[in-house]
CSV table of C-alpha atoms and ligand atoms in Angstrom, one decimal:
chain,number,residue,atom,x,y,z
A,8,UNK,CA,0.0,0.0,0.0
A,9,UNK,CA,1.1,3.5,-0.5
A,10,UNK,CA,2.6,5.5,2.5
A,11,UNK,CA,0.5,8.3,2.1
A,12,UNK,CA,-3.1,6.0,2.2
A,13,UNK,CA,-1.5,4.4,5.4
A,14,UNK,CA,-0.2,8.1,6.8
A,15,UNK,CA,-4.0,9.3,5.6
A,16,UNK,CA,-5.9,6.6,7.6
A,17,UNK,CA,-3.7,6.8,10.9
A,18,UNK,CA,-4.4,10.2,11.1
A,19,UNK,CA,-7.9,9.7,11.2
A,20,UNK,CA,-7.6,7.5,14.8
A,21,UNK,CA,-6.0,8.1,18.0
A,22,UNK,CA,-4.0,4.8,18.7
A,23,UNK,CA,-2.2,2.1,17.0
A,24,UNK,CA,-4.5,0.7,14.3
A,25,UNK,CA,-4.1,-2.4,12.0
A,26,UNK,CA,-5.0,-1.8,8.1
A,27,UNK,CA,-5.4,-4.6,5.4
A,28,UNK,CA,-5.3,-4.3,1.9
A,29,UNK,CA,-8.1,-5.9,0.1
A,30,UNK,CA,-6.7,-6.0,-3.6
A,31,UNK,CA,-3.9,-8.0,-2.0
A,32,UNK,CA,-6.0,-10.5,-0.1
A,33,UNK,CA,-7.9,-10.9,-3.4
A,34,UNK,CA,-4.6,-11.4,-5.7
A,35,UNK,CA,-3.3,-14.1,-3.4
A,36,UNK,CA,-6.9,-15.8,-3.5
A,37,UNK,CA,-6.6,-15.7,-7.3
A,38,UNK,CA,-3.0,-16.7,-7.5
A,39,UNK,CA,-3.9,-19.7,-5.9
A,40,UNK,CA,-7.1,-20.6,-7.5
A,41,UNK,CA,-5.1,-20.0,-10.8
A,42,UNK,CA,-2.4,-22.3,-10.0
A,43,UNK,CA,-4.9,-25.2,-9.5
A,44,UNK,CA,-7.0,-24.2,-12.4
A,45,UNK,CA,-6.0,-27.8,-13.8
A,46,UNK,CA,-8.1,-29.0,-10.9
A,47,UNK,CA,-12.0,-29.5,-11.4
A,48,UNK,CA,-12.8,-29.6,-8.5
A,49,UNK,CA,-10.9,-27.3,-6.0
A,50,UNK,CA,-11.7,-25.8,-2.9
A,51,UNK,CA,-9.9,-23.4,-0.7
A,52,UNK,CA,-11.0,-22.8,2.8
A,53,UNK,CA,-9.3,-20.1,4.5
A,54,UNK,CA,-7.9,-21.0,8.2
A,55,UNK,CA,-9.2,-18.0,9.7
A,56,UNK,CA,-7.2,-18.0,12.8
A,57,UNK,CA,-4.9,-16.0,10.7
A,58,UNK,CA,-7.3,-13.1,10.9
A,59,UNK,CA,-10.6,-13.3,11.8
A,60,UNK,CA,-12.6,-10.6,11.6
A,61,UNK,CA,-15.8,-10.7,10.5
A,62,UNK,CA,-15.8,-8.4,7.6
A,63,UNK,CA,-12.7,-10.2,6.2
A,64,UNK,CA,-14.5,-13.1,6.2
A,65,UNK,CA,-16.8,-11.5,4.5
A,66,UNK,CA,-14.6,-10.4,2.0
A,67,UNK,CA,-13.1,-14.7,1.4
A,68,UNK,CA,-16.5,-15.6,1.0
A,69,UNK,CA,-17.4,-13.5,-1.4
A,70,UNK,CA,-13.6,-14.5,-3.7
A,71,UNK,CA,-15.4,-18.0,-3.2
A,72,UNK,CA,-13.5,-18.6,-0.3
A,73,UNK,CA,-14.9,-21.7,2.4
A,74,UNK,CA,-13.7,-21.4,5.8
A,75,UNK,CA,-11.2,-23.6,8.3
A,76,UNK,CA,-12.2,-23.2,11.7
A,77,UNK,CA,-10.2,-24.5,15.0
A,78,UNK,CA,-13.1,-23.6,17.5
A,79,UNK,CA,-16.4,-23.4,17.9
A,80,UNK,CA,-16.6,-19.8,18.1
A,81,UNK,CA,-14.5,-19.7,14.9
A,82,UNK,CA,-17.8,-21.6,13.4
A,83,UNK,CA,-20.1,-19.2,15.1
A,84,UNK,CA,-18.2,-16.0,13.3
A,85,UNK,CA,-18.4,-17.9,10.0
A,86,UNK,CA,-21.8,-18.1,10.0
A,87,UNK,CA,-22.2,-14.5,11.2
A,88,UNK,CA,-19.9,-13.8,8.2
A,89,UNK,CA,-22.6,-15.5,5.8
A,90,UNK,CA,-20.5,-18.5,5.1
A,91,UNK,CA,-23.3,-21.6,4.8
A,92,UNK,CA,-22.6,-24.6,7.2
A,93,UNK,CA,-21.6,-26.7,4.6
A,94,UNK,CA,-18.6,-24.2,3.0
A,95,UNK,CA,-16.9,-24.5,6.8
A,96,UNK,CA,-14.6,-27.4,8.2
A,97,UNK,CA,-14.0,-27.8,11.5
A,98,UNK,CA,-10.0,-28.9,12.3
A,99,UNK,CA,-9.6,-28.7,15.7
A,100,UNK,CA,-7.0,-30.3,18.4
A,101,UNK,CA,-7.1,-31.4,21.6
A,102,UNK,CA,-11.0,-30.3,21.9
A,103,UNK,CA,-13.6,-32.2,23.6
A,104,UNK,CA,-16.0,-34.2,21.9
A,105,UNK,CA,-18.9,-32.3,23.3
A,106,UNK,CA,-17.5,-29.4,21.4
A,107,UNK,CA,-17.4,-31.7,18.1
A,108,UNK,CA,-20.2,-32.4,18.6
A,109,UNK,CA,-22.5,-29.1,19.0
A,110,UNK,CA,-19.8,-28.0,15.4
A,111,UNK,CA,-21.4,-31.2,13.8
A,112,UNK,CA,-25.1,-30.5,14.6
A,113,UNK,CA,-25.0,-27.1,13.1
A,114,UNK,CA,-24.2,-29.4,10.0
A,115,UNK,CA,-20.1,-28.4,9.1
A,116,UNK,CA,-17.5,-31.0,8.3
A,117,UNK,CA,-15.3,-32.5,11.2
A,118,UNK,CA,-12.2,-33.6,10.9
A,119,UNK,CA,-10.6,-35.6,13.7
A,120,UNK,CA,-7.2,-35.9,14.8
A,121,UNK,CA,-7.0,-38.5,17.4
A,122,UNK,CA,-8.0,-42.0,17.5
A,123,UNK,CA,-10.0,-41.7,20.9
A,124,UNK,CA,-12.4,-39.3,19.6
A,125,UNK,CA,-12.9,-41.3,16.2
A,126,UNK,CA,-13.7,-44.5,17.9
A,127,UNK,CA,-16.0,-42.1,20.5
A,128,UNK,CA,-17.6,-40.2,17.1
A,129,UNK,CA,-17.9,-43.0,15.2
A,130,UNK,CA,-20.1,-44.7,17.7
A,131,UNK,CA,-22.3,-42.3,18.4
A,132,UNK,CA,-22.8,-40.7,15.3
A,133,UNK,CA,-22.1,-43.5,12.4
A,134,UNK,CA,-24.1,-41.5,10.1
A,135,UNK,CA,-22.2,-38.5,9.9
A,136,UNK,CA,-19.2,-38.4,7.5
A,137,UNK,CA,-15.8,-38.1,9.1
A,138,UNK,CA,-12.5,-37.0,7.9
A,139,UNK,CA,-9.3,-37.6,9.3
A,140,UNK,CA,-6.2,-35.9,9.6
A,141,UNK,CA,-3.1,-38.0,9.4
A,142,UNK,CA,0.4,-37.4,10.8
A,143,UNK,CA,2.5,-38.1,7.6
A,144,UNK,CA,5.4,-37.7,9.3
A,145,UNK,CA,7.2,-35.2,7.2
A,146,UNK,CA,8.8,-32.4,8.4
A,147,UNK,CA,8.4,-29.9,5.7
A,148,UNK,CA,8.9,-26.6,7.7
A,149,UNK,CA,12.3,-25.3,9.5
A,150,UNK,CA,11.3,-23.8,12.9
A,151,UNK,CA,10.1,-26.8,14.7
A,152,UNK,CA,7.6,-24.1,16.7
A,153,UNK,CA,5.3,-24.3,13.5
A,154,UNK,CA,5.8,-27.6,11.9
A,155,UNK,CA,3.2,-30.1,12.8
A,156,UNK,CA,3.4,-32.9,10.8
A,157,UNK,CA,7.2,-34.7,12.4
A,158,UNK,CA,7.0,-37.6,15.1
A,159,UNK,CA,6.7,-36.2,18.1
A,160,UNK,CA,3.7,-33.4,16.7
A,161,UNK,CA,0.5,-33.7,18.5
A,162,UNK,CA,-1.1,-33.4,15.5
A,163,UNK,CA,-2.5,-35.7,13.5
A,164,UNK,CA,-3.4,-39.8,13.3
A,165,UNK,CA,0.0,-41.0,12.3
A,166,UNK,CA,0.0,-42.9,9.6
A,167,UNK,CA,1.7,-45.5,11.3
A,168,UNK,CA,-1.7,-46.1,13.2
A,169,UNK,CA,-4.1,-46.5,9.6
A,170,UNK,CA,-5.1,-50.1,10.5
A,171,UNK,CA,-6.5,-49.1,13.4
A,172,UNK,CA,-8.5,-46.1,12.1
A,173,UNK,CA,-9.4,-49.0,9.5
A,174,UNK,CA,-10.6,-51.1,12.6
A,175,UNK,CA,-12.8,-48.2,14.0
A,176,UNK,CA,-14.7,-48.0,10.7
A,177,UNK,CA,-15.5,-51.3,10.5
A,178,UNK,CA,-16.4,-51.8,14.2
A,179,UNK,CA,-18.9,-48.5,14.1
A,180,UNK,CA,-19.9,-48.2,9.9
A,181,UNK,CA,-19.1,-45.0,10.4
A,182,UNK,CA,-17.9,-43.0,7.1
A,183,UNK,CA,-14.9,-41.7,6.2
A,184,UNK,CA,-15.3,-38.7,3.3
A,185,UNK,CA,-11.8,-37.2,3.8
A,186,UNK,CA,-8.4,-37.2,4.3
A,187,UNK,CA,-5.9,-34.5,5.4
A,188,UNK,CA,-3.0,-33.3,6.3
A,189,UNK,CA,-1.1,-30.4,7.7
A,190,UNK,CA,2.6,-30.5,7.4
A,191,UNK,CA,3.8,-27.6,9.3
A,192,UNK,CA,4.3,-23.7,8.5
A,193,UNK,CA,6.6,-23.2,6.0
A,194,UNK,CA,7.0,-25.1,2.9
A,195,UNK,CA,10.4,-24.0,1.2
A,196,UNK,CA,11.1,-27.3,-0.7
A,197,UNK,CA,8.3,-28.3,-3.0
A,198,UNK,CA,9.8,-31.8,-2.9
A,199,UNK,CA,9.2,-32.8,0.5
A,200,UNK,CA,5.4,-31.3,0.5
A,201,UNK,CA,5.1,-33.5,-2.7
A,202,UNK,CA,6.6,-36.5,-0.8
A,203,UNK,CA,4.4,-35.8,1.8
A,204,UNK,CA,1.3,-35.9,-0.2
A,205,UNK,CA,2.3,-39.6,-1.7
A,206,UNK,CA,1.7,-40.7,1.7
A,207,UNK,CA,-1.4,-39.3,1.6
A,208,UNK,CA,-2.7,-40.4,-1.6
A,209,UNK,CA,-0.8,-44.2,-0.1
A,210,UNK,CA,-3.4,-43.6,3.0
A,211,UNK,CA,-6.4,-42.2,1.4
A,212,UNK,CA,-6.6,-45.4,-1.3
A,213,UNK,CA,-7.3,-47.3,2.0
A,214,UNK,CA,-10.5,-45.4,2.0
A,215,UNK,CA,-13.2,-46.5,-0.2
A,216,UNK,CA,-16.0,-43.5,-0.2
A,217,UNK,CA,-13.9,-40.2,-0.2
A,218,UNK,CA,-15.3,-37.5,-1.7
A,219,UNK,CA,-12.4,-34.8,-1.0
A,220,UNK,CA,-8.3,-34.6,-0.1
A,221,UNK,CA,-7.1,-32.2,1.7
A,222,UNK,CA,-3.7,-31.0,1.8
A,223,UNK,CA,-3.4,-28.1,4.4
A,224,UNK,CA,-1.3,-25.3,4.1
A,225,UNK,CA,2.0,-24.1,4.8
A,226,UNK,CA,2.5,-21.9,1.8
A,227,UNK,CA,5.2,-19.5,2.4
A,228,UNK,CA,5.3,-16.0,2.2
A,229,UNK,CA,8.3,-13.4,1.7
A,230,UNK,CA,9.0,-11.4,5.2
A,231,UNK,CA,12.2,-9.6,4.1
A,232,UNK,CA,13.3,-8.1,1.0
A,233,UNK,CA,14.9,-11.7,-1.7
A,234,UNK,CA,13.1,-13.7,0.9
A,235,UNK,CA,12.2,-17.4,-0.9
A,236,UNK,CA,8.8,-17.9,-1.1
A,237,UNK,CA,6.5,-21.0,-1.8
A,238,UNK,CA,6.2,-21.6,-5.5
A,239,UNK,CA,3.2,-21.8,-6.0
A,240,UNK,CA,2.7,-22.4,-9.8
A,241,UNK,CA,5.0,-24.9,-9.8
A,242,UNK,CA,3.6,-26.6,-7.1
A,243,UNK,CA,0.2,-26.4,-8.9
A,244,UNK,CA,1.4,-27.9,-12.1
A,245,UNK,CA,3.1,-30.9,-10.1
A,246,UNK,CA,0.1,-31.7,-7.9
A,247,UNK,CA,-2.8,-31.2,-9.8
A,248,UNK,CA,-0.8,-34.0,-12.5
A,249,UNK,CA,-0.1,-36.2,-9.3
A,250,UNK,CA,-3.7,-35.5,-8.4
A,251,UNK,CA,-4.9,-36.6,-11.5
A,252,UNK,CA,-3.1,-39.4,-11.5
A,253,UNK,CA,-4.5,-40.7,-8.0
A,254,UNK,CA,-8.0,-40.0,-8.8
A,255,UNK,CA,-7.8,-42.0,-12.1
A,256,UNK,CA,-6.3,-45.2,-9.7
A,257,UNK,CA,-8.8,-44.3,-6.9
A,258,UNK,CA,-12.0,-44.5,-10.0
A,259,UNK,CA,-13.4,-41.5,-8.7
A,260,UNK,CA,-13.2,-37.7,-9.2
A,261,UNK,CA,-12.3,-36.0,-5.9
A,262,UNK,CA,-12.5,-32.5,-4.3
A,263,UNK,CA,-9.0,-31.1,-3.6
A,264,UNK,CA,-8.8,-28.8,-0.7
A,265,UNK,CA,-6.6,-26.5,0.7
A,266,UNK,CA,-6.4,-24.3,3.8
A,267,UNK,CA,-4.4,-21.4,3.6
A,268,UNK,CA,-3.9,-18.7,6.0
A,269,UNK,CA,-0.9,-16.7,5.9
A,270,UNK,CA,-0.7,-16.7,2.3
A,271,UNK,CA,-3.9,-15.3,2.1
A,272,UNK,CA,-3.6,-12.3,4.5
A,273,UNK,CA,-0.1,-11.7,5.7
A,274,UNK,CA,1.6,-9.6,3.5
A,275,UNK,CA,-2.4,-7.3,2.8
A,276,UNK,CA,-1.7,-6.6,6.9
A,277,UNK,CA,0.3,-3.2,7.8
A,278,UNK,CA,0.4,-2.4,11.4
A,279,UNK,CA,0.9,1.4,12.6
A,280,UNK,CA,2.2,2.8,15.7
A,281,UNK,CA,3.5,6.4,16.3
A,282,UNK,CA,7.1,6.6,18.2
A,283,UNK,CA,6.6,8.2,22.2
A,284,UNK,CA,10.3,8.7,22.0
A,285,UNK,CA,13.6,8.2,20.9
A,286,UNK,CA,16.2,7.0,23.1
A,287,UNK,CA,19.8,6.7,23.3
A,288,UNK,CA,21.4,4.2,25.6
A,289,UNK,CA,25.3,3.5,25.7
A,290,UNK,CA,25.3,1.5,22.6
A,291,UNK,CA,21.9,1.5,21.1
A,292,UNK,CA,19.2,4.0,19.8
A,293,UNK,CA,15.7,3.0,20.8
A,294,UNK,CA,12.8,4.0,19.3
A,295,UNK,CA,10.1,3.8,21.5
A,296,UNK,CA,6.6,2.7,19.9
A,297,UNK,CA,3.1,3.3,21.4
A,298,UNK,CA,2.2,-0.3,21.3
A,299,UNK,CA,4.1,-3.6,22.1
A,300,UNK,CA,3.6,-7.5,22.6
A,301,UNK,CA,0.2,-6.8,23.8
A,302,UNK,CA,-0.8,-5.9,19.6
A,303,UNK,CA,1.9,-7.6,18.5
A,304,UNK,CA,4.0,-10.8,19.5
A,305,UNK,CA,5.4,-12.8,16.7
A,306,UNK,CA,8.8,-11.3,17.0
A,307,UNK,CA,8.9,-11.8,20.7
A,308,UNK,CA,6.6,-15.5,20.4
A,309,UNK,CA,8.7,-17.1,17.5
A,310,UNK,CA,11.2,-14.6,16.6
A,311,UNK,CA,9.1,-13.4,13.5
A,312,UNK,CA,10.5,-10.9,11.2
A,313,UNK,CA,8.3,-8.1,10.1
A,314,UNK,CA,9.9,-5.1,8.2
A,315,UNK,CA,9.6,-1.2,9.8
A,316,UNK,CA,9.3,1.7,8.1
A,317,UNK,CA,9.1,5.1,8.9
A,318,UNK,CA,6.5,6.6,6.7
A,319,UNK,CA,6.3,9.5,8.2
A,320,UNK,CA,9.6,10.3,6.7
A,321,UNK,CA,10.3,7.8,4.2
A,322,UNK,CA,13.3,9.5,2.3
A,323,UNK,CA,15.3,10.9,5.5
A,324,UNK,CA,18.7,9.7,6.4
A,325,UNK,CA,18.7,6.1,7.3
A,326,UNK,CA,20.0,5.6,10.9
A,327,UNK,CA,20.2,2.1,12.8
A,328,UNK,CA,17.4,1.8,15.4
A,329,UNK,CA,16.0,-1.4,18.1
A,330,UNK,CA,12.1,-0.3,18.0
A,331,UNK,CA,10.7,-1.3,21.0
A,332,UNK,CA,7.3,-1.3,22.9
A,333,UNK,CA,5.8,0.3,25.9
A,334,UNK,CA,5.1,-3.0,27.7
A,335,UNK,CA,6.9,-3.7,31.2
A,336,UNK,CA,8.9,-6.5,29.8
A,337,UNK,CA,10.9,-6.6,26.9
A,338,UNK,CA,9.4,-6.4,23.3
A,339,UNK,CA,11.4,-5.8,21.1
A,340,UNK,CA,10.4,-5.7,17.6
A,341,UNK,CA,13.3,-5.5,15.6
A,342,UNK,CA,16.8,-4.5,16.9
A,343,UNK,CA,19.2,-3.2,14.7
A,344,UNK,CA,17.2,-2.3,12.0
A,345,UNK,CA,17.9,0.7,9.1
A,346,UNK,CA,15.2,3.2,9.3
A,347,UNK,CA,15.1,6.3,7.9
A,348,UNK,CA,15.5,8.6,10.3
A,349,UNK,CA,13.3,8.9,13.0
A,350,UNK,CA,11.5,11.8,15.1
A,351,UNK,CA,9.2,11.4,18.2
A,352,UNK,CA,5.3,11.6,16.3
A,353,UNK,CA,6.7,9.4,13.3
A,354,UNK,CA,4.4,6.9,12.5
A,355,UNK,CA,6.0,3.6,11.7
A,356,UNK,CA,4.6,1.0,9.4
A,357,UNK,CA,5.2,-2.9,10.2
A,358,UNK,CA,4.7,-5.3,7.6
A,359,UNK,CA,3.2,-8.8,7.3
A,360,UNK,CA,1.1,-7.5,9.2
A,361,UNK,CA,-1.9,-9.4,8.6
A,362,UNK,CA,-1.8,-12.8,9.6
A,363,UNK,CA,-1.4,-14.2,13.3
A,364,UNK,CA,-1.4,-10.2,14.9
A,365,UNK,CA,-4.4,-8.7,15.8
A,366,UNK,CA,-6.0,-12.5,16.2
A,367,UNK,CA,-3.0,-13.0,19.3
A,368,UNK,CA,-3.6,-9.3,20.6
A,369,UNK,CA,-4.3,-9.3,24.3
A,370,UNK,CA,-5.0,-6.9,26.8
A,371,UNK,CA,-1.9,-6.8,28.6
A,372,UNK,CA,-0.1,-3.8,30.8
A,373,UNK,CA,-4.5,-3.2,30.3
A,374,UNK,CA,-3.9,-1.5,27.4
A,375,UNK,CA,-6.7,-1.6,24.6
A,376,UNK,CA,-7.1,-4.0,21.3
A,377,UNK,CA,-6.5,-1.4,18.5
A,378,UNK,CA,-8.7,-0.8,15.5
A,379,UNK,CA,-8.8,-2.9,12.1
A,380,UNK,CA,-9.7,-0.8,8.7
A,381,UNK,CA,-10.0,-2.8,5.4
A,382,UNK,CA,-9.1,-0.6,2.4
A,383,UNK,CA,-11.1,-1.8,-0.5
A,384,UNK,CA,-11.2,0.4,-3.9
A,385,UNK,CA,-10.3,3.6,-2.3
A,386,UNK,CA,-12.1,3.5,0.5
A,387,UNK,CA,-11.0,2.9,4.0
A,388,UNK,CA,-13.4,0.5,5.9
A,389,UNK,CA,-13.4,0.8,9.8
A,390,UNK,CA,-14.1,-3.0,10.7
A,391,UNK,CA,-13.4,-2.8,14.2
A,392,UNK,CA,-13.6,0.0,16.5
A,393,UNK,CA,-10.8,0.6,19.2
A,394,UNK,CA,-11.3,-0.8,22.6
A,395,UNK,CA,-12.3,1.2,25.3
A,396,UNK,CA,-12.2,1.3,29.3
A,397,UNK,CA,-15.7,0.0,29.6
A,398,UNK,CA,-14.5,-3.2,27.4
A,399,UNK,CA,-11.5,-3.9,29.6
A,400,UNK,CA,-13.7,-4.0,33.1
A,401,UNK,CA,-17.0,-5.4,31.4
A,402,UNK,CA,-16.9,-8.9,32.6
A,403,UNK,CA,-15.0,-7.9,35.5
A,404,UNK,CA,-16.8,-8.2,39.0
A,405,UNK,CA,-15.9,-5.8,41.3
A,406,UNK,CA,-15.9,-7.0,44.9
A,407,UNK,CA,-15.8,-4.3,47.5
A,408,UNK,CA,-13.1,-6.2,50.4
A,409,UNK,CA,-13.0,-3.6,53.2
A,410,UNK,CA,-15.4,-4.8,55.1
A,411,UNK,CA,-14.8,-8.6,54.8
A,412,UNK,CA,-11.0,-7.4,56.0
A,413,UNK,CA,-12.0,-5.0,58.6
A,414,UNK,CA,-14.1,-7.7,60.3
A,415,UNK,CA,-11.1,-9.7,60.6
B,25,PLP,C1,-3.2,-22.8,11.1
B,25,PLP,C2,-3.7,-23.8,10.2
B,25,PLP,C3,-3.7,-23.6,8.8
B,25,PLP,C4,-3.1,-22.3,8.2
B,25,PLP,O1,-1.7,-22.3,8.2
B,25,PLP,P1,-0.9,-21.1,7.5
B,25,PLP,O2,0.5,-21.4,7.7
B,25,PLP,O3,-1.4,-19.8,8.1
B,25,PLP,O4,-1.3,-21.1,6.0
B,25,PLP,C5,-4.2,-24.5,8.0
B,25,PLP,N1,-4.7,-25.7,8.5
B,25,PLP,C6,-4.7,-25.9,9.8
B,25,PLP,C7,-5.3,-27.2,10.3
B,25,PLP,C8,-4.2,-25.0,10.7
B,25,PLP,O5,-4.2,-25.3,12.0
């Protein structure tokens, strides 16, 4: 997005405030579609813990979009959203099965990750059609924070456990209609994600009635400047002939999903804070922002890199700067980093912005959740007003004590 839109749309609020782009969400939906236009029957559902708000949901359904939920209240916004029951699918971990349960009465696909709540599922409800995520066992991310699908992953059925899944269908005649997988965070070698999905396709021909495959996410997206990215294209053109290929030995056309998150909103997502002050230590210059892990925390969580700019003065002198947060702990965001140069009242701009940010904002140091603003053809969308005092002590009980401790 251009500086001067962001610089424009900051000044119109008082605190930090997160802004997406909506022409990028939309070219990444397209990207994808296009690179499994070779596919007939493709579906995307978007994994909306990446950002959920309502209005961006909006916005996926209406590129076509279905929707990946991990909670029940994930479902709930979906539907508030306008997405139809049967255009969400439920992927959840370590939930009960009460909670599956209420998710599969309002009529979404379930897809179960753990052999307990299968064999539970399966004999209860044998007339509602299951899938199942497998564990393929293939690491195909680098940070071992985000990749899910290695041995010791809580994730998944591993595959290594198929005959008894097999058992629990026979026992209960329950139906299996899916199989998926979700191999971790970061695909950077299109080889292993393609190695992985053999063992899929190896699983999911032990399956007789499947009407879809789904192959999770993990696309990767640039965070610095030459980062490598996910190819995209040229994983299209490798699976959809693989796919082919399996769907012609399997005798039946299937659905091929996907759930991507971060490709879909991280790089539309700008976050902007305006510096309290500039500091200068020993060593070090600090630049203070008016925000910190309480809006942010990927860099402090997983050591996320997101790029700052100074866009209130994007062609002064650039200087070497630790931007920092306001919260009583450290946060930093970036230490070391060139930035042009930087005066207290700069607004800085923080990109990647858009996935896994304002969805892990808390209310720490009892500061407030900032605002969200979609910009969609020239117009800036508020989709989420800034917190206030009466939302931070709303559910809070106050109990008056000096009484209780005077009697005492
Ligand atoms: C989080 C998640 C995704 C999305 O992952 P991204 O890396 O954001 O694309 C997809 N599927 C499942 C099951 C997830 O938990």
């Amino acid at each position: 997005m251009k500086d001067s839109v962001l610089k424009s749309i900051t000044a119109q609020h008082n605190g930090p405030i997160y802004v997406y782009e909506g022409a990028k969400i939309q070219q990444q939906y397209t990207r994808l579609k296009n690179a499994f236009s070779g596919v007939e029957s493709l579906r995307i559902n978007y994994a909306c813990k990446a950002l959920s708000n309502i209005s961006i949901l909006n916005l996926m359904r209406s590129l076509g979009s279905g929707l990946d939920t991990v909670s029940i209240q994930e479902v709930q916004l979906g539907l508030k959203a306008g997405f139809r029951a049967e255009d969400i699918i439920f992927t959840p971990n370590g939930v009960s099965i009460e909670e599956i349960e209420q998710v599969a009465a309002m009529g979404v696909q379930i897809n179960i990750d753990n052999l307990s709540i299968l064999e539970q599922f399966g004999t209860k409800h044998p007339n509602i059609p299951i899938c199942i995520r497998i564990n393929p066992h293939v690491m195909a991310g680098g940070n071992s924070n985000i990749s899910v699908g290695h041995i010791d992953s809580k994730f998944g059925i591993s595959i290594h456990q198929t005959p008894h899944v097999l058992r629990i269908v026979e026992n209960t005649g329950m139906h299996i209609n899916g199989v998926h997988m979700h191999t971790g965070s970061d695909i950077l070698d299109i080889e292993v994600f393609l190695y992985a999905a053999e063992i899929l396709f190896d699983t999911a021909l032990k399956f007789k009635d499947l009407d879809f495959l789904d192959f999770g996410s993990g696309f990767k997206v640039p965070y610095r400047p030459g980062d490598i990215e996910t190819n995209i294209e040229e994983l299209g053109e490798k699976l959809t002939e693989r796919f082919h290929r399996f769907c012609e030995t399997y005798g039946k056309d299937l659905e091929l999903a996907f759930e991507p998150g971060k490709f879909l909103v991280s790089e539309a997502g700008y976050f902007l804070t305006k510096v309290n002050a500039v500091k200068q230590t020993t060593s070090t210059v600090f630049a203070q922002v008016d925000s910190g892990f309480n809006h942010l925390i990927r860099p402090m969580l997983y050591g996320s890199h997101h790029e700052i700019s100074n866009i209130s003065n994007p062609k002064g002198k650039e200087r070497f700067y630790t931007v920092v947060g306001y919260i009583c702990e450290t946060d930093t965001f970036g230490s070391n980093r060139k930035i042009a140069e930087i005066s207290e009242g700069d607004v800085l701009a923080f990109k990647n912005a858009g996935a896994y940010c304002f969805t892990m904002a808390s209310n720490y140091n009892s500061r407030f959740r900032p605002a969200e603003v979609l910009w969609y053809e020239g117009e800036a969308h508020l989709i989420r007003k800034e917190e206030n005092f009466e939302d931070l002590v709303q559910n809070q009980i106050l109990i008056d004590f000096k009484e209780k401790v005077e009697a005492n």
